[in-house]
Amino acid sequence: MVGLKVNEASGRIQKFKLEYKDEGVWKTALSGTTLGEKYEKSFLRATSKVWRLNILEATEGPTMLIRLTHLPPTGSGFPLKPVMFPSARV
Amino acid sequence: MLRLAWILTGAGLIGWPTTVMAGDPVAVWHADGSAEDSSGKGNHGAAIGTSRFAQGLSGQAFELNGLDEAIKTAIDTQVDKANAQSDSNSEWPQWRGPERNGAASFSPTLANAWPPNGPKKIWSSKPVSITPGPYAGGHSSPVIAGGKVYQYVADREGRHDIVMCLDAAHGTTKWTRRFEAPYKLMHGASATPCIVDNRVYIMGGRNAYCLDANTGTTVWLRVPLMTLAPNFPGDYLQEVSSSFVVGEGVAAVVVDKCAGLDLATGKTLWTTPSPGGYALAMTSPAFWSHEGQKYLIYGGTLRMCCVNPSNGNVVWEVTGDGQGGDHAHTPVVLDDYLICFWQGKLGIYRVSLDGPQCLYEAPMADKHSSPIAFKNRVYFVGCPDRISSTAVVCYNLETGELIWSHSVKNPEYSSPFLADNKIFLLTDQGKRLAMLDALNGKLLGECPIDAKPWASPAFAMGCLFVRKHDDGISCYDLTAKNNVSPRNKPAFAIKASASNVYQGMEEYAAEQAFDGDAGTRWATDDGTHQAWIAAEFS
């Protein structure tokens, strides 16, 4: 199982794709607009080990924060990992 | 326990008080034109400044200017006290923890495993300056109360008792006290402080101290509390390692006899018979609560006693043959169960005012470590006869059944603790820290650590506090949020990349998004509107 948790608290992401690599080609697993604070998606039959969060459109802002986490097979989740995007510094 | 919070509605409007509580509310204010308490308990509020009311979420609400207007109530102290009690249950204010049973009453979710180097170290305090020598510093353990860490250090060669207080968040020194003290240069002097009602009660090698917890100011001294006793079998027992237990108006400690001291003055209110053997200076008493009354229980090789702390009357006494081990451990009482060594065996007893009734007992070589009793289980580091080496063992408290055992290489004398269904213990003379699953004894994690041999680790607010070889303290984060579980680790990226990294700086590289450390992150340059981050998982 492959899953993803995203916490995009600032709401600056306007358009994104979650992609996986299949025989060297990026394919779209899903696409969307905003993610919000508790976005979570699991792909039970996914076999690809290479994944990409492709942010296609985002409003600029120094405080944009997303949290991106790969879910473990147990589904319990490990601690959310903060990722700054774009240009956010602490 | 009571939590009281106000919902802020708009600028300066205070609405319905939201109460989350275990028992009855102490007050209810509807704020419908008055600050009267409708709970029937008479805890009415009084307006400070102008008294106004506005529309609230339900009915009316207090309207305050956010500056100097307030509703004052007479229950502030009660609420503070309830919150303080809650805080103390999350800390480790005495030997063997808040309930003196070796278990944390409350814990955040802890990591299921650690990175190879162990849990994340938050801080390490500076070394304590003492004169080097055998058993320098003693083996006292740290305690945590009110956001501060307290540690007693026995400077034997320097002939001083040292008490220090650190800020639990940063490890910086709040205050340090040094008292002249006699020593025999042996390995006693290892008592752990007890923090109650803003007082620090410490039994030194011979002297007893009561200090103000915030400032270190002396409240009272007993110099010495213990003089050489004729019962003492050897020089090494001429220093005390018994830790104070405080309650029912007395501070009790075993100094040959068990002594109850007046909390305000330190004067001896009563003494009761010596437990005998090593225990006469090394074991610590425990409280047993029965029908609203607290009793003290302590035991050694010669005697196990139950004492009414209010007057020092011995409620019951059981005598032994003086054999069966060192008896340096502290008995644990859980409800009406007593878990302790007695005549060379680890026993589970049911206690009543008539005495202890043995339910189960297991032959066990005493390793000085004190048991953990939590819910319906007992955990102990010892040598049961059916297990060839020293092990952590887990028994069912009600049936005496051995649930699991986990062999431990090079165990030491310190005592383990339980938090979030995990057992933590030091091994290999304080060089390693182990974490076991309390349910099945499975080893969840093991890592190197710098810990003083025989000093026991403490736990508060999700953090591990360990006394170092240099007698300073180290604090580690045991919570799940800052530690990586190997069960999760296969899910981590083995390769990570990103379209953009802020100024090309390594500290903002894509890998930082997947390293399990909440303190690091990926960032992009200013003006970035599109970007991607990719990961290849194992």
PDB file of N, CA, C and O in Angstrom, chain B residues 103-150:
ATOM      1  N   ALA B 103       5.464   3.844  37.187  1.00  0.00           N
ATOM      2  CA  ALA B 103       4.744   4.032  35.929  1.00  0.00           C
ATOM      3  C   ALA B 103       4.299   5.483  35.784  1.00  0.00           C
ATOM      4  O   ALA B 103       3.952   6.135  36.770  1.00  0.00           O
ATOM      5  N   ALA B 104       4.330   5.966  34.551  1.00  0.00           N
ATOM      6  CA  ALA B 104       3.830   7.300  34.267  1.00  0.00           C
ATOM      7  C   ALA B 104       2.305   7.253  34.214  1.00  0.00           C
ATOM      8  O   ALA B 104       1.735   6.406  33.526  1.00  0.00           O
ATOM      9  N   SER B 105       1.658   8.134  34.948  1.00  0.00           N
ATOM     10  CA  SER B 105       0.197   8.151  34.957  1.00  0.00           C
ATOM     11  C   SER B 105      -0.355   8.571  33.598  1.00  0.00           C
ATOM     12  O   SER B 105      -1.353   8.048  33.130  1.00  0.00           O
ATOM     13  N   PHE B 106       0.299   9.543  33.001  1.00  0.00           N
ATOM     14  CA  PHE B 106      -0.119  10.041  31.701  1.00  0.00           C
ATOM     15  C   PHE B 106       1.106  10.120  30.799  1.00  0.00           C
ATOM     16  O   PHE B 106       2.191  10.434  31.260  1.00  0.00           O
ATOM     17  N   SER B 107       0.906   9.827  29.548  1.00  0.00           N
ATOM     18  CA  SER B 107       2.017   9.926  28.611  1.00  0.00           C
ATOM     19  C   SER B 107       1.483  10.244  27.235  1.00  0.00           C
ATOM     20  O   SER B 107       0.455   9.713  26.824  1.00  0.00           O
ATOM     21  N   PRO B 108       2.194  11.080  26.496  1.00  0.00           N
ATOM     22  CA  PRO B 108       1.852  11.205  25.080  1.00  0.00           C
ATOM     23  C   PRO B 108       2.248   9.919  24.361  1.00  0.00           C
ATOM     24  O   PRO B 108       2.910   9.051  24.941  1.00  0.00           O
ATOM     25  N   THR B 109       1.857   9.802  23.119  1.00  0.00           N
ATOM     26  CA  THR B 109       2.251   8.637  22.337  1.00  0.00           C
ATOM     27  C   THR B 109       3.757   8.648  22.135  1.00  0.00           C
ATOM     28  O   THR B 109       4.327   9.642  21.687  1.00  0.00           O
ATOM     29  N   LEU B 110       4.403   7.562  22.496  1.00  0.00           N
ATOM     30  CA  LEU B 110       5.856   7.485  22.378  1.00  0.00           C
ATOM     31  C   LEU B 110       6.251   6.712  21.125  1.00  0.00           C
ATOM     32  O   LEU B 110       5.473   5.898  20.619  1.00  0.00           O
ATOM     33  N   ALA B 111       7.457   6.961  20.665  1.00  0.00           N
ATOM     34  CA  ALA B 111       7.956   6.277  19.470  1.00  0.00           C
ATOM     35  C   ALA B 111       8.018   4.774  19.730  1.00  0.00           C
ATOM     36  O   ALA B 111       8.374   4.341  20.824  1.00  0.00           O
ATOM     37  N   ASN B 112       7.718   3.999  18.707  1.00  0.00           N
ATOM     38  CA  ASN B 112       7.778   2.540  18.833  1.00  0.00           C
ATOM     39  C   ASN B 112       9.188   2.002  18.667  1.00  0.00           C
ATOM     40  O   ASN B 112       9.446   0.828  18.952  1.00  0.00           O
ATOM     41  N   ALA B 113      10.071   2.821  18.163  1.00  0.00           N
ATOM     42  CA  ALA B 113      11.474   2.421  18.021  1.00  0.00           C
ATOM     43  C   ALA B 113      12.291   3.681  17.805  1.00  0.00           C
ATOM     44  O   ALA B 113      11.734   4.782  17.672  1.00  0.00           O
ATOM     45  N   TRP B 114      13.588   3.529  17.800  1.00  0.00           N
ATOM     46  CA  TRP B 114      14.476   4.682  17.694  1.00  0.00           C
ATOM     47  C   TRP B 114      15.421   4.539  16.511  1.00  0.00           C
ATOM     48  O   TRP B 114      15.715   3.426  16.070  1.00  0.00           O
ATOM     49  N   PRO B 115      15.947   5.667  16.047  1.00  0.00           N
ATOM     50  CA  PRO B 115      17.074   5.606  15.111  1.00  0.00           C
ATOM     51  C   PRO B 115      18.269   4.935  15.818  1.00  0.00           C
ATOM     52  O   PRO B 115      18.263   4.809  17.048  1.00  0.00           O
ATOM     53  N   PRO B 116      19.294   4.529  15.061  1.00  0.00           N
ATOM     54  CA  PRO B 116      20.415   3.780  15.663  1.00  0.00           C
ATOM     55  C   PRO B 116      21.055   4.468  16.862  1.00  0.00           C
ATOM     56  O   PRO B 116      21.484   3.801  17.800  1.00  0.00           O
ATOM     57  N   ASN B 117      21.117   5.771  16.854  1.00  0.00           N
ATOM     58  CA  ASN B 117      21.765   6.477  17.967  1.00  0.00           C
ATOM     59  C   ASN B 117      20.815   6.783  19.104  1.00  0.00           C
ATOM     60  O   ASN B 117      21.179   7.477  20.052  1.00  0.00           O
ATOM     61  N   GLY B 118      19.589   6.314  18.993  1.00  0.00           N
ATOM     62  CA  GLY B 118      18.658   6.497  20.093  1.00  0.00           C
ATOM     63  C   GLY B 118      17.748   7.678  19.904  1.00  0.00           C
ATOM     64  O   GLY B 118      17.780   8.355  18.868  1.00  0.00           O
ATOM     65  N   PRO B 119      16.910   7.943  20.896  1.00  0.00           N
ATOM     66  CA  PRO B 119      15.969   9.061  20.788  1.00  0.00           C
ATOM     67  C   PRO B 119      16.711  10.397  20.734  1.00  0.00           C
ATOM     68  O   PRO B 119      17.855  10.501  21.170  1.00  0.00           O
ATOM     69  N   LYS B 120      16.003  11.367  20.232  1.00  0.00           N
ATOM     70  CA  LYS B 120      16.615  12.683  20.037  1.00  0.00           C
ATOM     71  C   LYS B 120      16.949  13.329  21.384  1.00  0.00           C
ATOM     72  O   LYS B 120      16.086  13.444  22.259  1.00  0.00           O
ATOM     73  N   LYS B 121      18.200  13.769  21.516  1.00  0.00           N
ATOM     74  CA  LYS B 121      18.598  14.454  22.741  1.00  0.00           C
ATOM     75  C   LYS B 121      18.171  15.916  22.649  1.00  0.00           C
ATOM     76  O   LYS B 121      18.481  16.604  21.679  1.00  0.00           O
ATOM     77  N   ILE B 122      17.471  16.380  23.658  1.00  0.00           N
ATOM     78  CA  ILE B 122      16.995  17.769  23.647  1.00  0.00           C
ATOM     79  C   ILE B 122      18.035  18.682  24.269  1.00  0.00           C
ATOM     80  O   ILE B 122      18.340  19.746  23.754  1.00  0.00           O
ATOM     81  N   TRP B 123      18.572  18.284  25.394  1.00  0.00           N
ATOM     82  CA  TRP B 123      19.633  19.075  26.004  1.00  0.00           C
ATOM     83  C   TRP B 123      20.469  18.208  26.929  1.00  0.00           C
ATOM     84  O   TRP B 123      20.057  17.106  27.314  1.00  0.00           O
ATOM     85  N   SER B 124      21.632  18.740  27.245  1.00  0.00           N
ATOM     86  CA  SER B 124      22.518  18.080  28.198  1.00  0.00           C
ATOM     87  C   SER B 124      23.090  19.174  29.081  1.00  0.00           C
ATOM     88  O   SER B 124      23.699  20.123  28.589  1.00  0.00           O
ATOM     89  N   SER B 125      22.898  19.051  30.368  1.00  0.00           N
ATOM     90  CA  SER B 125      23.333  20.131  31.259  1.00  0.00           C
ATOM     91  C   SER B 125      24.836  20.025  31.525  1.00  0.00           C
ATOM     92  O   SER B 125      25.466  19.001  31.260  1.00  0.00           O
ATOM     93  N   LYS B 126      25.386  21.075  32.067  1.00  0.00           N
ATOM     94  CA  LYS B 126      26.830  21.099  32.309  1.00  0.00           C
ATOM     95  C   LYS B 126      27.186  20.147  33.455  1.00  0.00           C
ATOM     96  O   LYS B 126      26.340  19.849  34.316  1.00  0.00           O
ATOM     97  N   PRO B 127      28.437  19.660  33.472  1.00  0.00           N
ATOM     98  CA  PRO B 127      28.852  18.740  34.535  1.00  0.00           C
ATOM     99  C   PRO B 127      28.776  19.401  35.910  1.00  0.00           C
ATOM    100  O   PRO B 127      28.841  20.626  36.030  1.00  0.00           O
ATOM    101  N   VAL B 128      28.652  18.569  36.929  1.00  0.00           N
ATOM    102  CA  VAL B 128      28.666  19.069  38.305  1.00  0.00           C
ATOM    103  C   VAL B 128      30.066  18.874  38.860  1.00  0.00           C
ATOM    104  O   VAL B 128      30.650  17.788  38.750  1.00  0.00           O
ATOM    105  N   SER B 129      30.620  19.922  39.418  1.00  0.00           N
ATOM    106  CA  SER B 129      31.992  19.887  39.910  1.00  0.00           C
ATOM    107  C   SER B 129      32.039  19.208  41.279  1.00  0.00           C
ATOM    108  O   SER B 129      31.556  19.756  42.272  1.00  0.00           O
ATOM    109  N   ILE B 130      32.604  18.007  41.316  1.00  0.00           N
ATOM    110  CA  ILE B 130      32.802  17.311  42.596  1.00  0.00           C
ATOM    111  C   ILE B 130      34.204  16.723  42.610  1.00  0.00           C
ATOM    112  O   ILE B 130      34.855  16.601  41.566  1.00  0.00           O
ATOM    113  N   THR B 131      34.665  16.343  43.788  1.00  0.00           N
ATOM    114  CA  THR B 131      35.983  15.746  43.918  1.00  0.00           C
ATOM    115  C   THR B 131      35.922  14.290  43.475  1.00  0.00           C
ATOM    116  O   THR B 131      35.064  13.541  43.951  1.00  0.00           O
ATOM    117  N   PRO B 132      36.809  13.873  42.555  1.00  0.00           N
ATOM    118  CA  PRO B 132      36.775  12.483  42.088  1.00  0.00           C
ATOM    119  C   PRO B 132      37.066  11.501  43.216  1.00  0.00           C
ATOM    120  O   PRO B 132      37.745  11.833  44.188  1.00  0.00           O
ATOM    121  N   GLY B 133      36.546  10.315  43.088  1.00  0.00           N
ATOM    122  CA  GLY B 133      36.780   9.280  44.084  1.00  0.00           C
ATOM    123  C   GLY B 133      35.836   8.129  43.880  1.00  0.00           C
ATOM    124  O   GLY B 133      34.953   8.180  43.012  1.00  0.00           O
ATOM    125  N   PRO B 134      36.006   7.040  44.659  1.00  0.00           N
ATOM    126  CA  PRO B 134      35.114   5.883  44.512  1.00  0.00           C
ATOM    127  C   PRO B 134      33.656   6.277  44.782  1.00  0.00           C
ATOM    128  O   PRO B 134      33.374   6.997  45.742  1.00  0.00           O
ATOM    129  N   TYR B 135      32.794   5.847  43.945  1.00  0.00           N
ATOM    130  CA  TYR B 135      31.360   6.117  44.086  1.00  0.00           C
ATOM    131  C   TYR B 135      31.053   7.624  44.145  1.00  0.00           C
ATOM    132  O   TYR B 135      30.070   8.042  44.757  1.00  0.00           O
ATOM    133  N   ALA B 136      31.933   8.415  43.545  1.00  0.00           N
ATOM    134  CA  ALA B 136      31.751   9.871  43.596  1.00  0.00           C
ATOM    135  C   ALA B 136      30.369  10.248  43.065  1.00  0.00           C
ATOM    136  O   ALA B 136      29.951   9.795  42.009  1.00  0.00           O
ATOM    137  N   GLY B 137      29.698  11.064  43.807  1.00  0.00           N
ATOM    138  CA  GLY B 137      28.405  11.566  43.366  1.00  0.00           C
ATOM    139  C   GLY B 137      27.217  10.782  43.881  1.00  0.00           C
ATOM    140  O   GLY B 137      26.099  11.276  43.910  1.00  0.00           O
ATOM    141  N   GLY B 138      27.447   9.529  44.310  1.00  0.00           N
ATOM    142  CA  GLY B 138      26.320   8.699  44.728  1.00  0.00           C
ATOM    143  C   GLY B 138      25.475   8.295  43.526  1.00  0.00           C
ATOM    144  O   GLY B 138      25.872   8.480  42.377  1.00  0.00           O
ATOM    145  N   HIS B 139      24.294   7.771  43.787  1.00  0.00           N
ATOM    146  CA  HIS B 139      23.481   7.214  42.703  1.00  0.00           C
ATOM    147  C   HIS B 139      22.044   7.735  42.746  1.00  0.00           C
ATOM    148  O   HIS B 139      21.116   7.055  42.311  1.00  0.00           O
ATOM    149  N   SER B 140      21.865   8.889  43.312  1.00  0.00           N
ATOM    150  CA  SER B 140      20.532   9.488  43.357  1.00  0.00           C
ATOM    151  C   SER B 140      19.991   9.705  41.942  1.00  0.00           C
ATOM    152  O   SER B 140      20.755   9.894  40.990  1.00  0.00           O
ATOM    153  N   SER B 141      18.686   9.695  41.813  1.00  0.00           N
ATOM    154  CA  SER B 141      18.047   9.833  40.501  1.00  0.00           C
ATOM    155  C   SER B 141      17.373  11.197  40.376  1.00  0.00           C
ATOM    156  O   SER B 141      16.959  11.790  41.374  1.00  0.00           O
ATOM    157  N   PRO B 142      17.226  11.691  39.164  1.00  0.00           N
ATOM    158  CA  PRO B 142      16.557  12.980  38.985  1.00  0.00           C
ATOM    159  C   PRO B 142      15.047  12.876  39.182  1.00  0.00           C
ATOM    160  O   PRO B 142      14.463  11.805  38.993  1.00  0.00           O
ATOM    161  N   VAL B 143      14.427  13.968  39.569  1.00  0.00           N
ATOM    162  CA  VAL B 143      12.964  14.066  39.596  1.00  0.00           C
ATOM    163  C   VAL B 143      12.556  15.344  38.880  1.00  0.00           C
ATOM    164  O   VAL B 143      13.373  16.271  38.732  1.00  0.00           O
ATOM    165  N   ILE B 144      11.301  15.398  38.457  1.00  0.00           N
ATOM    166  CA  ILE B 144      10.823  16.540  37.690  1.00  0.00           C
ATOM    167  C   ILE B 144       9.499  17.005  38.286  1.00  0.00           C
ATOM    168  O   ILE B 144       8.577  16.207  38.476  1.00  0.00           O
ATOM    169  N   ALA B 145       9.417  18.287  38.584  1.00  0.00           N
ATOM    170  CA  ALA B 145       8.175  18.856  39.125  1.00  0.00           C
ATOM    171  C   ALA B 145       8.116  20.334  38.781  1.00  0.00           C
ATOM    172  O   ALA B 145       9.137  21.034  38.859  1.00  0.00           O
ATOM    173  N   GLY B 146       6.949  20.793  38.402  1.00  0.00           N
ATOM    174  CA  GLY B 146       6.769  22.209  38.116  1.00  0.00           C
ATOM    175  C   GLY B 146       7.679  22.724  37.021  1.00  0.00           C
ATOM    176  O   GLY B 146       8.098  23.888  37.040  1.00  0.00           O
ATOM    177  N   GLY B 147       7.992  21.891  36.055  1.00  0.00           N
ATOM    178  CA  GLY B 147       8.846  22.316  34.958  1.00  0.00           C
ATOM    179  C   GLY B 147      10.307  22.433  35.333  1.00  0.00           C
ATOM    180  O   GLY B 147      11.081  23.056  34.617  1.00  0.00           O
ATOM    181  N   LYS B 148      10.694  21.829  36.454  1.00  0.00           N
ATOM    182  CA  LYS B 148      12.100  21.882  36.879  1.00  0.00           C
ATOM    183  C   LYS B 148      12.591  20.470  37.176  1.00  0.00           C
ATOM    184  O   LYS B 148      11.822  19.587  37.559  1.00  0.00           O
ATOM    185  N   VAL B 149      13.887  20.300  36.994  1.00  0.00           N
ATOM    186  CA  VAL B 149      14.530  19.025  37.300  1.00  0.00           C
ATOM    187  C   VAL B 149      15.358  19.211  38.568  1.00  0.00           C
ATOM    188  O   VAL B 149      16.093  20.192  38.694  1.00  0.00           O
ATOM    189  N   TYR B 150      15.236  18.277  39.496  1.00  0.00           N
ATOM    190  CA  TYR B 150      15.990  18.348  40.757  1.00  0.00           C
ATOM    191  C   TYR B 150      16.906  17.126  40.855  1.00  0.00           C
ATOM    192  O   TYR B 150      16.499  16.004  40.533  1.00  0.00           O
TER     193      TYR B 150
END
